[in-house]
Structures are given as structure tokens and as C-alpha cells.
Coordinates of C-alpha atoms in Angstrom, one line a residue:
M1 CA 18.2 -10.3 7.7
E2 CA 17.9 -6.9 8.9
L3 CA 15.1 -5.1 7.4
K4 CA 14.5 -0.8 7.6
A5 CA 11.3 -1.1 9.0
D6 CA 10.7 0.1 12.0
L7 CA 8.8 2.1 15.1
K8 CA 9.6 4.8 13.0
D9 CA 7.0 2.8 9.9
G10 CA 4.4 1.8 12.9
I11 CA 5.4 -1.1 13.6
L12 CA 5.2 -1.5 17.2
R13 CA 7.4 -2.7 19.6
Q14 CA 5.1 -4.4 21.4
L15 CA 4.8 -6.5 18.4
S16 CA 8.1 -8.3 18.7
G17 CA 8.9 -11.5 18.1
K18 CA 5.4 -11.9 17.3
I19 CA 4.8 -11.1 13.6
D20 CA 5.6 -12.5 10.2
V21 CA 6.9 -10.8 7.3
L22 CA 6.7 -12.3 3.7
I23 CA 9.6 -12.9 1.8
N24 CA 9.5 -14.5 -1.4
G25 CA 5.8 -15.7 -0.4
K26 CA 7.2 -17.5 2.5
R27 CA 6.2 -16.5 5.8
C28 CA 9.8 -15.5 8.1
P29 CA 9.3 -14.5 12.2
Q30 CA 10.3 -11.3 13.0
V31 CA 12.8 -11.7 16.1
G32 CA 14.4 -10.2 18.9
T33 CA 13.6 -6.4 19.4
I34 CA 11.7 -4.0 17.0
C35 CA 13.8 -0.8 17.2
M36 CA 13.9 2.5 15.9
D37 CA 15.5 1.7 13.1
Q38 CA 15.5 -1.8 12.2
M39 CA 13.6 -4.7 13.0
M40 CA 15.6 -9.0 12.4
V41 CA 14.0 -11.1 10.6
D42 CA 14.8 -15.0 10.6
V43 CA 14.9 -16.1 7.0
E44 CA 16.7 -19.9 8.2
G45 CA 15.4 -22.5 4.7
V46 CA 14.4 -19.1 2.6
D47 CA 16.1 -18.5 -0.8
C48 CA 16.3 -14.5 -0.6
K49 CA 18.7 -11.6 -1.1
V50 CA 19.1 -7.7 -0.5
G51 CA 17.1 -6.5 -2.6
D52 CA 14.0 -8.9 -2.8
E53 CA 10.5 -7.6 -1.8
V54 CA 9.4 -7.7 2.6
V55 CA 5.9 -7.6 2.9
I56 CA 4.8 -6.8 6.4
L57 CA 1.2 -6.1 5.4
G58 CA -0.7 -7.9 2.3
S59 CA -0.2 -11.0 0.1
Q60 CA 2.8 -12.8 -1.7
G61 CA 2.6 -15.8 -3.3
E62 CA -0.1 -17.8 -2.2
E63 CA 0.7 -16.1 1.9
R64 CA -1.2 -13.0 3.3
I65 CA -1.2 -11.0 6.2
E66 CA -4.4 -9.2 7.0
V67 CA -4.3 -6.2 9.4
S68 CA -6.5 -7.6 11.5
E69 CA -3.3 -10.3 12.4
L70 CA -1.6 -7.3 13.4
A71 CA -3.2 -5.8 15.3
E72 CA -5.0 -8.5 17.4
K73 CA -1.1 -9.7 17.8
S74 CA -0.8 -6.1 19.2
G75 CA -3.9 -5.8 21.5
E76 CA -5.7 -2.8 19.3
V77 CA -9.0 -2.9 17.1
V78 CA -8.5 -3.4 13.5
T79 CA -9.9 0.4 12.7
S80 CA -7.0 2.0 14.5
F81 CA -3.6 -0.1 13.6
G82 CA -3.4 1.3 10.3
C83 CA -3.5 4.9 12.1
H84 CA 1.1 4.0 12.7
F85 CA 1.8 3.2 9.4
S86 CA 3.9 6.4 8.9
D87 CA 4.6 8.2 5.1
R88 CA 7.6 6.2 4.8
L89 CA 6.3 3.6 3.6
P90 CA 4.9 2.7 0.3
K91 CA 1.0 2.5 -0.3
V92 CA 0.3 0.4 -2.8
Y93 CA -3.4 0.6 -3.8
I94 CA -5.8 -2.6 -5.1
K95 CA -8.8 -2.8 -6.8
N96 CA -11.1 -5.9 -7.9
N97 CA -7.7 -8.1 -6.8
K98 CA -5.2 -6.0 -8.9
K99 CA -2.5 -3.3 -7.7
F100 CA -4.1 -0.1 -9.4
K101 CA -1.9 2.7 -7.4
L102 CA 1.5 3.0 -5.8
I103 CA 2.1 6.5 -3.5
D104 CA 5.5 6.7 -2.3
Y105 CA 5.9 10.0 -0.4
T106 CA 9.8 9.6 0.1
Q107 CA 10.3 9.7 -3.9
G108 CA 7.7 12.2 -4.3
Y109 CA 5.7 10.2 -7.1
T110 CA 2.3 8.3 -7.7
E111 CA 1.9 5.5 -10.1
Y112 CA -0.8 4.2 -11.9
F113 CA -1.2 0.6 -13.3

């Protein structure tokens, strides 16, 4: 499956072949080289379709990907890794284990839950 999350979004090339994403609560390995405009994910055995939510950082179902996991795999420290993510990625803020705010700079809106 091709994802439109890539170098321009802050997904570093040195993470190529080292990370997973979450699709329908399952870990799916990123395969090949992360490019300027896309990255590929192996979805074999996962029931998914175009439009399904893909989580690069965060939780879905029982699975979770933490910033420390991505930072370690890229050889960076946790405190600076988050600076790579661009405004093209929607930001979901969580408080007390619940989503409370979504900011989507590309669509120009903020939503509170």
C-alpha cells in the first residue's frame, strides 16, 4: 500500500525499512525507501482499504507506536525527534487518555472534542 506520508512530512529516510505503521489496529512494516512523496507499507494479512486511518505515531486498537521508538530507530534523541513533523500532518492532542483537540493546518481548522 502506498502512503502519502514521506520526507516532506518528517518521516526520515534513515527510517526506511525500520518502522511500522498501524492500520486497523495491526502493525504493518514500512518497506523500501521512504521517498519525497510517498512510502510503501506491507499490508499482507490486514483487511484494509483506501481511506482507512493510518497511524505513524500514536495508538490504534491495542497497538501503540511511541516517539521514543521512532527516535531510537533513527538514531536521534526523543526530545528533538518531534521537530521533524511538518504542518501537513494533522495534530491530535490527547488529555486524560481522550482526544480533545485536532488541528489540521492544510484544511485550516481546529476541532475540539
